[in-house]
JSON list of C-alpha atoms in Angstrom, two decimals:
[
{"chain": "A", "resi": 1, "resn": "MET", "atom": "CA", "xyz": [175.95, 109.98, 163.33]},
{"chain": "A", "resi": 2, "resn": "PHE", "atom": "CA", "xyz": [176.09, 113.12, 161.17]},
{"chain": "A", "resi": 3, "resn": "GLY", "atom": "CA", "xyz": [177.87, 114.86, 164.05]},
{"chain": "A", "resi": 4, "resn": "GLU", "atom": "CA", "xyz": [180.65, 112.28, 163.83]},
{"chain": "A", "resi": 5, "resn": "LEU", "atom": "CA", "xyz": [180.90, 111.61, 160.11]},
{"chain": "A", "resi": 6, "resn": "GLY", "atom": "CA", "xyz": [179.36, 114.69, 158.53]},
{"chain": "A", "resi": 7, "resn": "TYR", "atom": "CA", "xyz": [176.44, 114.83, 156.15]},
{"chain": "A", "resi": 8, "resn": "GLY", "atom": "CA", "xyz": [178.09, 112.18, 153.96]},
{"chain": "A", "resi": 9, "resn": "ALA", "atom": "CA", "xyz": [177.07, 109.42, 156.39]},
{"chain": "A", "resi": 10, "resn": "PRO", "atom": "CA", "xyz": [174.81, 106.88, 154.62]},
{"chain": "A", "resi": 11, "resn": "MET", "atom": "CA", "xyz": [171.19, 106.51, 155.69]},
{"chain": "A", "resi": 12, "resn": "GLU", "atom": "CA", "xyz": [171.82, 102.87, 156.58]},
{"chain": "A", "resi": 13, "resn": "ASP", "atom": "CA", "xyz": [174.30, 103.96, 159.25]},
{"chain": "A", "resi": 14, "resn": "VAL", "atom": "CA", "xyz": [171.87, 106.61, 160.51]},
{"chain": "A", "resi": 15, "resn": "ALA", "atom": "CA", "xyz": [169.15, 103.97, 160.88]},
{"chain": "A", "resi": 16, "resn": "ARG", "atom": "CA", "xyz": [171.53, 101.55, 162.60]},
{"chain": "A", "resi": 17, "resn": "ARG", "atom": "CA", "xyz": [172.60, 104.20, 165.12]},
{"chain": "A", "resi": 18, "resn": "ALA", "atom": "CA", "xyz": [168.94, 105.05, 165.80]},
{"chain": "A", "resi": 19, "resn": "ARG", "atom": "CA", "xyz": [168.17, 101.32, 166.17]},
{"chain": "A", "resi": 20, "resn": "VAL", "atom": "CA", "xyz": [165.41, 101.42, 163.60]},
{"chain": "A", "resi": 21, "resn": "GLY", "atom": "CA", "xyz": [165.02, 100.03, 160.12]},
{"chain": "A", "resi": 22, "resn": "VAL", "atom": "CA", "xyz": [165.98, 102.02, 157.05]},
{"chain": "A", "resi": 23, "resn": "GLY", "atom": "CA", "xyz": [162.33, 101.92, 155.98]},
{"chain": "A", "resi": 24, "resn": "THR", "atom": "CA", "xyz": [161.33, 103.66, 159.21]},
{"chain": "A", "resi": 25, "resn": "VAL", "atom": "CA", "xyz": [163.77, 106.47, 158.52]},
{"chain": "A", "resi": 26, "resn": "TYR", "atom": "CA", "xyz": [162.49, 106.92, 154.98]},
{"chain": "A", "resi": 27, "resn": "ARG", "atom": "CA", "xyz": [158.87, 106.97, 156.14]},
{"chain": "A", "resi": 28, "resn": "ARG", "atom": "CA", "xyz": [159.65, 109.98, 158.30]},
{"chain": "A", "resi": 29, "resn": "PHE", "atom": "CA", "xyz": [162.09, 111.58, 155.87]},
{"chain": "A", "resi": 30, "resn": "PRO", "atom": "CA", "xyz": [161.43, 110.85, 152.16]},
{"chain": "A", "resi": 31, "resn": "SER", "atom": "CA", "xyz": [165.07, 111.48, 151.26]},
{"chain": "A", "resi": 32, "resn": "LYS", "atom": "CA", "xyz": [168.42, 112.10, 152.87]},
{"chain": "A", "resi": 33, "resn": "ASP", "atom": "CA", "xyz": [168.24, 115.72, 151.69]},
{"chain": "A", "resi": 34, "resn": "VAL", "atom": "CA", "xyz": [165.05, 116.24, 153.70]},
{"chain": "A", "resi": 35, "resn": "LEU", "atom": "CA", "xyz": [166.66, 114.77, 156.83]},
{"chain": "A", "resi": 36, "resn": "VAL", "atom": "CA", "xyz": [169.81, 116.84, 156.42]},
{"chain": "A", "resi": 37, "resn": "ARG", "atom": "CA", "xyz": [167.81, 120.03, 155.90]},
{"chain": "A", "resi": 38, "resn": "ARG", "atom": "CA", "xyz": [165.74, 119.34, 159.03]},
{"chain": "A", "resi": 39, "resn": "ILE", "atom": "CA", "xyz": [168.83, 118.75, 161.16]},
{"chain": "A", "resi": 40, "resn": "ALA", "atom": "CA", "xyz": [170.61, 121.79, 159.73]},
{"chain": "A", "resi": 41, "resn": "GLU", "atom": "CA", "xyz": [167.59, 124.00, 160.43]},
{"chain": "A", "resi": 42, "resn": "GLU", "atom": "CA", "xyz": [167.41, 122.81, 164.03]},
{"chain": "A", "resi": 43, "resn": "GLU", "atom": "CA", "xyz": [171.13, 123.30, 164.63]},
{"chain": "A", "resi": 44, "resn": "THR", "atom": "CA", "xyz": [171.10, 126.74, 163.02]},
{"chain": "A", "resi": 45, "resn": "SER", "atom": "CA", "xyz": [168.16, 127.80, 165.17]},
{"chain": "A", "resi": 46, "resn": "ARG", "atom": "CA", "xyz": [169.88, 126.53, 168.30]},
{"chain": "A", "resi": 47, "resn": "LEU", "atom": "CA", "xyz": [173.06, 128.48, 167.50]},
{"chain": "A", "resi": 48, "resn": "THR", "atom": "CA", "xyz": [171.06, 131.63, 166.78]},
{"chain": "A", "resi": 49, "resn": "ASP", "atom": "CA", "xyz": [169.33, 131.36, 170.16]},
{"chain": "A", "resi": 50, "resn": "GLN", "atom": "CA", "xyz": [172.69, 130.90, 171.87]},
{"chain": "A", "resi": 51, "resn": "ALA", "atom": "CA", "xyz": [174.09, 133.97, 170.10]},
{"chain": "A", "resi": 52, "resn": "ARG", "atom": "CA", "xyz": [171.08, 136.09, 171.07]},
{"chain": "A", "resi": 53, "resn": "THR", "atom": "CA", "xyz": [171.40, 134.96, 174.69]},
{"chain": "A", "resi": 54, "resn": "ALA", "atom": "CA", "xyz": [175.06, 135.95, 174.76]},
{"chain": "A", "resi": 55, "resn": "LEU", "atom": "CA", "xyz": [174.22, 139.35, 173.27]},
{"chain": "A", "resi": 56, "resn": "GLY", "atom": "CA", "xyz": [171.48, 139.97, 175.80]},
{"chain": "A", "resi": 57, "resn": "GLN", "atom": "CA", "xyz": [173.20, 138.76, 178.95]},
{"chain": "A", "resi": 58, "resn": "GLU", "atom": "CA", "xyz": [176.80, 139.92, 178.56]},
{"chain": "A", "resi": 59, "resn": "ASP", "atom": "CA", "xyz": [177.68, 143.62, 178.60]},
{"chain": "A", "resi": 60, "resn": "GLU", "atom": "CA", "xyz": [181.36, 143.15, 177.73]},
{"chain": "A", "resi": 61, "resn": "PRO", "atom": "CA", "xyz": [181.83, 142.47, 173.97]},
{"chain": "A", "resi": 62, "resn": "TRP", "atom": "CA", "xyz": [184.56, 139.87, 174.42]},
{"chain": "A", "resi": 63, "resn": "SER", "atom": "CA", "xyz": [182.66, 138.12, 177.20]},
{"chain": "A", "resi": 64, "resn": "ALA", "atom": "CA", "xyz": [179.61, 137.91, 174.94]},
{"chain": "A", "resi": 65, "resn": "LEU", "atom": "CA", "xyz": [181.57, 136.42, 172.05]},
{"chain": "A", "resi": 66, "resn": "SER", "atom": "CA", "xyz": [183.47, 133.94, 174.21]},
{"chain": "A", "resi": 67, "resn": "ARG", "atom": "CA", "xyz": [180.27, 132.93, 176.02]},
{"chain": "A", "resi": 68, "resn": "PHE", "atom": "CA", "xyz": [178.60, 132.17, 172.70]},
{"chain": "A", "resi": 69, "resn": "LEU", "atom": "CA", "xyz": [181.56, 130.09, 171.56]},
{"chain": "A", "resi": 70, "resn": "ARG", "atom": "CA", "xyz": [181.82, 128.17, 174.82]},
{"chain": "A", "resi": 71, "resn": "THR", "atom": "CA", "xyz": [178.09, 127.46, 174.95]},
{"chain": "A", "resi": 72, "resn": "SER", "atom": "CA", "xyz": [177.99, 126.36, 171.32]},
{"chain": "A", "resi": 73, "resn": "VAL", "atom": "CA", "xyz": [181.02, 124.11, 171.59]},
{"chain": "A", "resi": 74, "resn": "ALA", "atom": "CA", "xyz": [179.73, 122.53, 174.81]},
{"chain": "A", "resi": 75, "resn": "SER", "atom": "CA", "xyz": [176.35, 121.82, 173.22]},
{"chain": "A", "resi": 76, "resn": "GLY", "atom": "CA", "xyz": [177.89, 120.47, 170.02]},
{"chain": "A", "resi": 77, "resn": "ALA", "atom": "CA", "xyz": [175.49, 122.49, 167.88]},
{"chain": "A", "resi": 78, "resn": "GLY", "atom": "CA", "xyz": [178.13, 123.79, 165.48]},
{"chain": "A", "resi": 79, "resn": "ARG", "atom": "CA", "xyz": [179.20, 120.36, 164.32]},
{"chain": "A", "resi": 80, "resn": "LEU", "atom": "CA", "xyz": [176.15, 120.19, 162.07]},
{"chain": "A", "resi": 81, "resn": "LEU", "atom": "CA", "xyz": [176.17, 123.68, 160.61]},
{"chain": "A", "resi": 82, "resn": "PRO", "atom": "CA", "xyz": [174.78, 123.76, 157.06]},
{"chain": "A", "resi": 83, "resn": "PRO", "atom": "CA", "xyz": [177.77, 123.27, 154.73]},
{"chain": "A", "resi": 84, "resn": "GLN", "atom": "CA", "xyz": [176.82, 126.31, 152.63]},
{"chain": "A", "resi": 85, "resn": "VAL", "atom": "CA", "xyz": [177.44, 128.61, 155.61]},
{"chain": "A", "resi": 86, "resn": "LEU", "atom": "CA", "xyz": [181.09, 127.54, 155.51]},
{"chain": "A", "resi": 87, "resn": "ARG", "atom": "CA", "xyz": [181.63, 127.90, 151.79]},
{"chain": "A", "resi": 88, "resn": "VAL", "atom": "CA", "xyz": [185.15, 128.88, 150.77]},
{"chain": "A", "resi": 89, "resn": "GLY", "atom": "CA", "xyz": [186.29, 131.29, 148.05]},
{"chain": "A", "resi": 90, "resn": "ALA", "atom": "CA", "xyz": [189.61, 132.80, 146.99]},
{"chain": "A", "resi": 91, "resn": "ASP", "atom": "CA", "xyz": [190.44, 136.40, 147.80]},
{"chain": "A", "resi": 92, "resn": "ALA", "atom": "CA", "xyz": [191.61, 136.99, 144.25]},
{"chain": "A", "resi": 93, "resn": "GLU", "atom": "CA", "xyz": [188.31, 135.87, 142.75]},
{"chain": "A", "resi": 94, "resn": "ASP", "atom": "CA", "xyz": [185.11, 136.59, 144.65]},
{"chain": "A", "resi": 95, "resn": "GLU", "atom": "CA", "xyz": [183.62, 133.21, 143.91]},
{"chain": "A", "resi": 96, "resn": "VAL", "atom": "CA", "xyz": [182.77, 130.01, 145.68]},
{"chain": "A", "resi": 97, "resn": "VAL", "atom": "CA", "xyz": [185.00, 127.07, 144.88]},
{"chain": "A", "resi": 98, "resn": "GLY", "atom": "CA", "xyz": [184.33, 123.37, 145.13]},
{"chain": "A", "resi": 99, "resn": "ARG", "atom": "CA", "xyz": [180.56, 123.71, 144.75]},
{"chain": "A", "resi": 100, "resn": "GLY", "atom": "CA", "xyz": [180.26, 120.12, 143.66]},
{"chain": "A", "resi": 101, "resn": "ALA", "atom": "CA", "xyz": [182.02, 118.78, 146.75]},
{"chain": "A", "resi": 102, "resn": "GLN", "atom": "CA", "xyz": [180.75, 121.22, 149.34]},
{"chain": "A", "resi": 103, "resn": "ASP", "atom": "CA", "xyz": [177.51, 119.36, 150.00]},
{"chain": "A", "resi": 104, "resn": "GLU", "atom": "CA", "xyz": [179.53, 116.50, 151.50]},
{"chain": "A", "resi": 105, "resn": "ALA", "atom": "CA", "xyz": [182.02, 118.68, 153.36]},
{"chain": "A", "resi": 106, "resn": "ARG", "atom": "CA", "xyz": [181.65, 119.60, 157.00]},
{"chain": "A", "resi": 107, "resn": "VAL", "atom": "CA", "xyz": [184.44, 122.18, 157.22]},
{"chain": "A", "resi": 108, "resn": "PRO", "atom": "CA", "xyz": [186.23, 124.45, 154.73]},
{"chain": "A", "resi": 109, "resn": "GLN", "atom": "CA", "xyz": [189.63, 123.79, 153.21]},
{"chain": "A", "resi": 110, "resn": "GLN", "atom": "CA", "xyz": [192.77, 124.79, 155.05]},
{"chain": "A", "resi": 111, "resn": "ARG", "atom": "CA", "xyz": [194.85, 127.72, 153.84]},
{"chain": "A", "resi": 112, "resn": "GLN", "atom": "CA", "xyz": [197.89, 126.47, 151.96]},
{"chain": "A", "resi": 113, "resn": "ALA", "atom": "CA", "xyz": [201.15, 128.17, 151.07]},
{"chain": "A", "resi": 114, "resn": "GLY", "atom": "CA", "xyz": [201.57, 129.09, 147.43]},
{"chain": "A", "resi": 115, "resn": "ARG", "atom": "CA", "xyz": [197.85, 129.42, 146.79]},
{"chain": "A", "resi": 116, "resn": "PRO", "atom": "CA", "xyz": [195.54, 132.45, 146.96]},
{"chain": "A", "resi": 117, "resn": "GLU", "atom": "CA", "xyz": [194.42, 132.99, 150.53]},
{"chain": "A", "resi": 118, "resn": "LEU", "atom": "CA", "xyz": [191.15, 131.21, 151.14]},
{"chain": "A", "resi": 119, "resn": "ARG", "atom": "CA", "xyz": [188.42, 132.80, 153.16]},
{"chain": "A", "resi": 120, "resn": "VAL", "atom": "CA", "xyz": [184.93, 131.77, 154.14]},
{"chain": "A", "resi": 121, "resn": "VAL", "atom": "CA", "xyz": [182.37, 133.91, 152.33]},
{"chain": "A", "resi": 122, "resn": "GLY", "atom": "CA", "xyz": [179.14, 132.65, 153.87]},
{"chain": "A", "resi": 123, "resn": "GLN", "atom": "CA", "xyz": [178.41, 135.92, 155.66]},
{"chain": "A", "resi": 124, "resn": "ARG", "atom": "CA", "xyz": [178.42, 137.83, 152.36]},
{"chain": "A", "resi": 125, "resn": "LEU", "atom": "CA", "xyz": [175.56, 135.87, 150.82]},
{"chain": "A", "resi": 126, "resn": "SER", "atom": "CA", "xyz": [171.96, 137.00, 150.73]},
{"chain": "A", "resi": 127, "resn": "ALA", "atom": "CA", "xyz": [169.02, 134.90, 151.89]},
{"chain": "A", "resi": 128, "resn": "GLU", "atom": "CA", "xyz": [168.20, 134.14, 148.25]},
{"chain": "A", "resi": 129, "resn": "GLU", "atom": "CA", "xyz": [171.73, 132.89, 147.54]},
{"chain": "A", "resi": 130, "resn": "LEU", "atom": "CA", "xyz": [171.85, 130.78, 150.68]},
{"chain": "A", "resi": 131, "resn": "ASP", "atom": "CA", "xyz": [168.26, 129.58, 150.20]},
{"chain": "A", "resi": 132, "resn": "ASP", "atom": "CA", "xyz": [168.14, 129.43, 153.99]},
{"chain": "A", "resi": 133, "resn": "PRO", "atom": "CA", "xyz": [166.73, 132.43, 155.89]},
{"chain": "A", "resi": 134, "resn": "GLY", "atom": "CA", "xyz": [167.62, 130.75, 159.18]},
{"chain": "A", "resi": 135, "resn": "ALA", "atom": "CA", "xyz": [171.29, 130.62, 158.23]},
{"chain": "A", "resi": 136, "resn": "VAL", "atom": "CA", "xyz": [171.21, 134.27, 157.21]},
{"chain": "A", "resi": 137, "resn": "GLU", "atom": "CA", "xyz": [169.69, 135.16, 160.59]},
{"chain": "A", "resi": 138, "resn": "LEU", "atom": "CA", "xyz": [172.47, 133.24, 162.34]},
{"chain": "A", "resi": 139, "resn": "LEU", "atom": "CA", "xyz": [175.12, 135.10, 160.36]},
{"chain": "A", "resi": 140, "resn": "GLU", "atom": "CA", "xyz": [173.53, 138.43, 161.22]},
{"chain": "A", "resi": 141, "resn": "VAL", "atom": "CA", "xyz": [173.34, 137.75, 164.96]},
{"chain": "A", "resi": 142, "resn": "VAL", "atom": "CA", "xyz": [176.86, 136.35, 165.16]},
{"chain": "A", "resi": 143, "resn": "GLY", "atom": "CA", "xyz": [177.92, 139.35, 163.09]},
{"chain": "A", "resi": 144, "resn": "GLN", "atom": "CA", "xyz": [176.74, 141.61, 165.90]},
{"chain": "A", "resi": 145, "resn": "LEU", "atom": "CA", "xyz": [178.91, 139.72, 168.38]},
{"chain": "A", "resi": 146, "resn": "VAL", "atom": "CA", "xyz": [181.89, 139.99, 166.04]},
{"chain": "A", "resi": 147, "resn": "GLU", "atom": "CA", "xyz": [181.43, 143.70, 165.31]},
{"chain": "A", "resi": 148, "resn": "ARG", "atom": "CA", "xyz": [181.06, 144.58, 169.00]},
{"chain": "A", "resi": 149, "resn": "ALA", "atom": "CA", "xyz": [184.22, 142.71, 169.94]},
{"chain": "A", "resi": 150, "resn": "ARG", "atom": "CA", "xyz": [186.14, 144.22, 167.03]},
{"chain": "A", "resi": 151, "resn": "ALA", "atom": "CA", "xyz": [184.94, 147.75, 167.81]},
{"chain": "A", "resi": 152, "resn": "ALA", "atom": "CA", "xyz": [186.08, 147.28, 171.41]},
{"chain": "A", "resi": 153, "resn": "GLY", "atom": "CA", "xyz": [189.54, 146.38, 170.16]},
{"chain": "A", "resi": 154, "resn": "GLU", "atom": "CA", "xyz": [189.32, 142.89, 171.62]},
{"chain": "A", "resi": 155, "resn": "LEU", "atom": "CA", "xyz": [188.96, 140.88, 168.42]},
{"chain": "A", "resi": 156, "resn": "ARG", "atom": "CA", "xyz": [191.56, 140.70, 165.67]},
{"chain": "A", "resi": 157, "resn": "GLY", "atom": "CA", "xyz": [190.63, 142.90, 162.74]},
{"chain": "A", "resi": 158, "resn": "ASP", "atom": "CA", "xyz": [190.95, 140.11, 160.18]},
{"chain": "A", "resi": 159, "resn": "VAL", "atom": "CA", "xyz": [188.54, 137.75, 161.95]},
{"chain": "A", "resi": 160, "resn": "THR", "atom": "CA", "xyz": [185.24, 137.28, 160.12]},
{"chain": "A", "resi": 161, "resn": "VAL", "atom": "CA", "xyz": [181.86, 135.93, 161.13]},
{"chain": "A", "resi": 162, "resn": "ALA", "atom": "CA", "xyz": [182.59, 132.72, 159.27]},
{"chain": "A", "resi": 163, "resn": "ASP", "atom": "CA", "xyz": [185.94, 132.36, 161.07]},
{"chain": "A", "resi": 164, "resn": "VAL", "atom": "CA", "xyz": [183.99, 132.35, 164.33]},
{"chain": "A", "resi": 165, "resn": "LEU", "atom": "CA", "xyz": [181.61, 129.72, 162.97]},
{"chain": "A", "resi": 166, "resn": "LEU", "atom": "CA", "xyz": [184.59, 127.67, 161.84]},
{"chain": "A", "resi": 167, "resn": "VAL", "atom": "CA", "xyz": [185.78, 127.58, 165.46]},
{"chain": "A", "resi": 168, "resn": "ILE", "atom": "CA", "xyz": [182.40, 126.13, 166.44]},
{"chain": "A", "resi": 169, "resn": "ALA", "atom": "CA", "xyz": [182.53, 123.58, 163.63]},
{"chain": "A", "resi": 170, "resn": "THR", "atom": "CA", "xyz": [186.00, 122.32, 164.60]},
{"chain": "A", "resi": 171, "resn": "PRO", "atom": "CA", "xyz": [185.61, 119.47, 167.12]},
{"chain": "A", "resi": 172, "resn": "ALA", "atom": "CA", "xyz": [188.34, 118.10, 169.33]},
{"chain": "A", "resi": 173, "resn": "PRO", "atom": "CA", "xyz": [189.55, 114.57, 168.46]},
{"chain": "A", "resi": 174, "resn": "ALA", "atom": "CA", "xyz": [187.12, 111.91, 169.64]},
{"chain": "A", "resi": 175, "resn": "LEU", "atom": "CA", "xyz": [188.15, 110.29, 172.92]},
{"chain": "A", "resi": 176, "resn": "PRO", "atom": "CA", "xyz": [186.56, 107.22, 174.55]},
{"chain": "A", "resi": 177, "resn": "ASP", "atom": "CA", "xyz": [186.16, 108.88, 177.95]},
{"chain": "A", "resi": 178, "resn": "ALA", "atom": "CA", "xyz": [183.49, 111.61, 178.14]},
{"chain": "A", "resi": 179, "resn": "ALA", "atom": "CA", "xyz": [185.35, 113.62, 180.77]},
{"chain": "A", "resi": 180, "resn": "HIS", "atom": "CA", "xyz": [188.56, 113.59, 178.73]},
{"chain": "A", "resi": 181, "resn": "GLN", "atom": "CA", "xyz": [186.57, 114.55, 175.64]},
{"chain": "A", "resi": 182, "resn": "ALA", "atom": "CA", "xyz": [185.04, 117.55, 177.41]},
{"chain": "A", "resi": 183, "resn": "ALA", "atom": "CA", "xyz": [188.43, 118.62, 178.74]},
{"chain": "A", "resi": 184, "resn": "ALA", "atom": "CA", "xyz": [190.02, 118.32, 175.29]},
{"chain": "A", "resi": 185, "resn": "SER", "atom": "CA", "xyz": [187.23, 120.37, 173.72]},
{"chain": "A", "resi": 186, "resn": "ALA", "atom": "CA", "xyz": [187.57, 123.07, 176.37]},
{"chain": "A", "resi": 187, "resn": "ARG", "atom": "CA", "xyz": [191.35, 123.18, 175.94]},
{"chain": "A", "resi": 188, "resn": "LEU", "atom": "CA", "xyz": [191.08, 123.42, 172.16]},
{"chain": "A", "resi": 189, "resn": "LEU", "atom": "CA", "xyz": [188.60, 126.26, 172.47]},
{"chain": "A", "resi": 190, "resn": "ASP", "atom": "CA", "xyz": [190.89, 128.12, 174.89]},
{"chain": "A", "resi": 191, "resn": "ILE", "atom": "CA", "xyz": [193.67, 127.94, 172.32]},
{"chain": "A", "resi": 192, "resn": "LEU", "atom": "CA", "xyz": [191.40, 129.08, 169.48]},
{"chain": "A", "resi": 193, "resn": "LEU", "atom": "CA", "xyz": [190.04, 131.98, 171.53]},
{"chain": "A", "resi": 194, "resn": "GLU", "atom": "CA", "xyz": [193.58, 133.16, 172.21]},
{"chain": "A", "resi": 195, "resn": "GLY", "atom": "CA", "xyz": [194.16, 133.12, 168.47]},
{"chain": "A", "resi": 196, "resn": "LEU", "atom": "CA", "xyz": [191.09, 135.28, 167.84]},
{"chain": "A", "resi": 197, "resn": "ARG", "atom": "CA", "xyz": [191.85, 137.87, 170.47]},
{"chain": "A", "resi": 198, "resn": "SER", "atom": "CA", "xyz": [193.53, 141.15, 169.61]},
{"chain": "A", "resi": 199, "resn": "ARG", "atom": "CA", "xyz": [196.81, 141.88, 171.37]},
{"chain": "A", "resi": 200, "resn": "PRO", "atom": "CA", "xyz": [198.49, 145.28, 171.89]},
{"chain": "A", "resi": 201, "resn": "VAL", "atom": "CA", "xyz": [201.59, 145.81, 169.77]}
]
């Protein structure tokens, strides 16, 4: 449910999808915040494991980064990244914007013409600021993948850790057929990977 509608999905819908009563959900999770935190922790841990596996099993920097992205997209783990990891700030001011709305948001704002360029600043936060050591660990491990690919000249110089996480958090449109859905997700990822890759000038 959260994977489809984001963390704004009401608990009643969560209970209905799980085919249990709302009271059953609240007995296990005293509040929606507790449930969201549990899910976010599990998804963050899963992504971190996938990033470590890619680092350990792929010698080529680009192969490691693309393997991580393909594995994460296929597993669907990135769709429930903690919203604070994808916080957005303006280049001109080094601050987070939209703090009041970010708890309900699943993905950052789009860049728009005529406005300061927006960038995701999650990877610049400390564990204390994020209040989530697991998220900080994820950012550090993915950062290693990003730095290796950039140092090898295979990743665009302006691509950040949070840009990579944004790729994971961007699902393909929902399709009724599972095979078509998987094909659409793979195609979208191919296009996004081409956009991340550095090209000789």
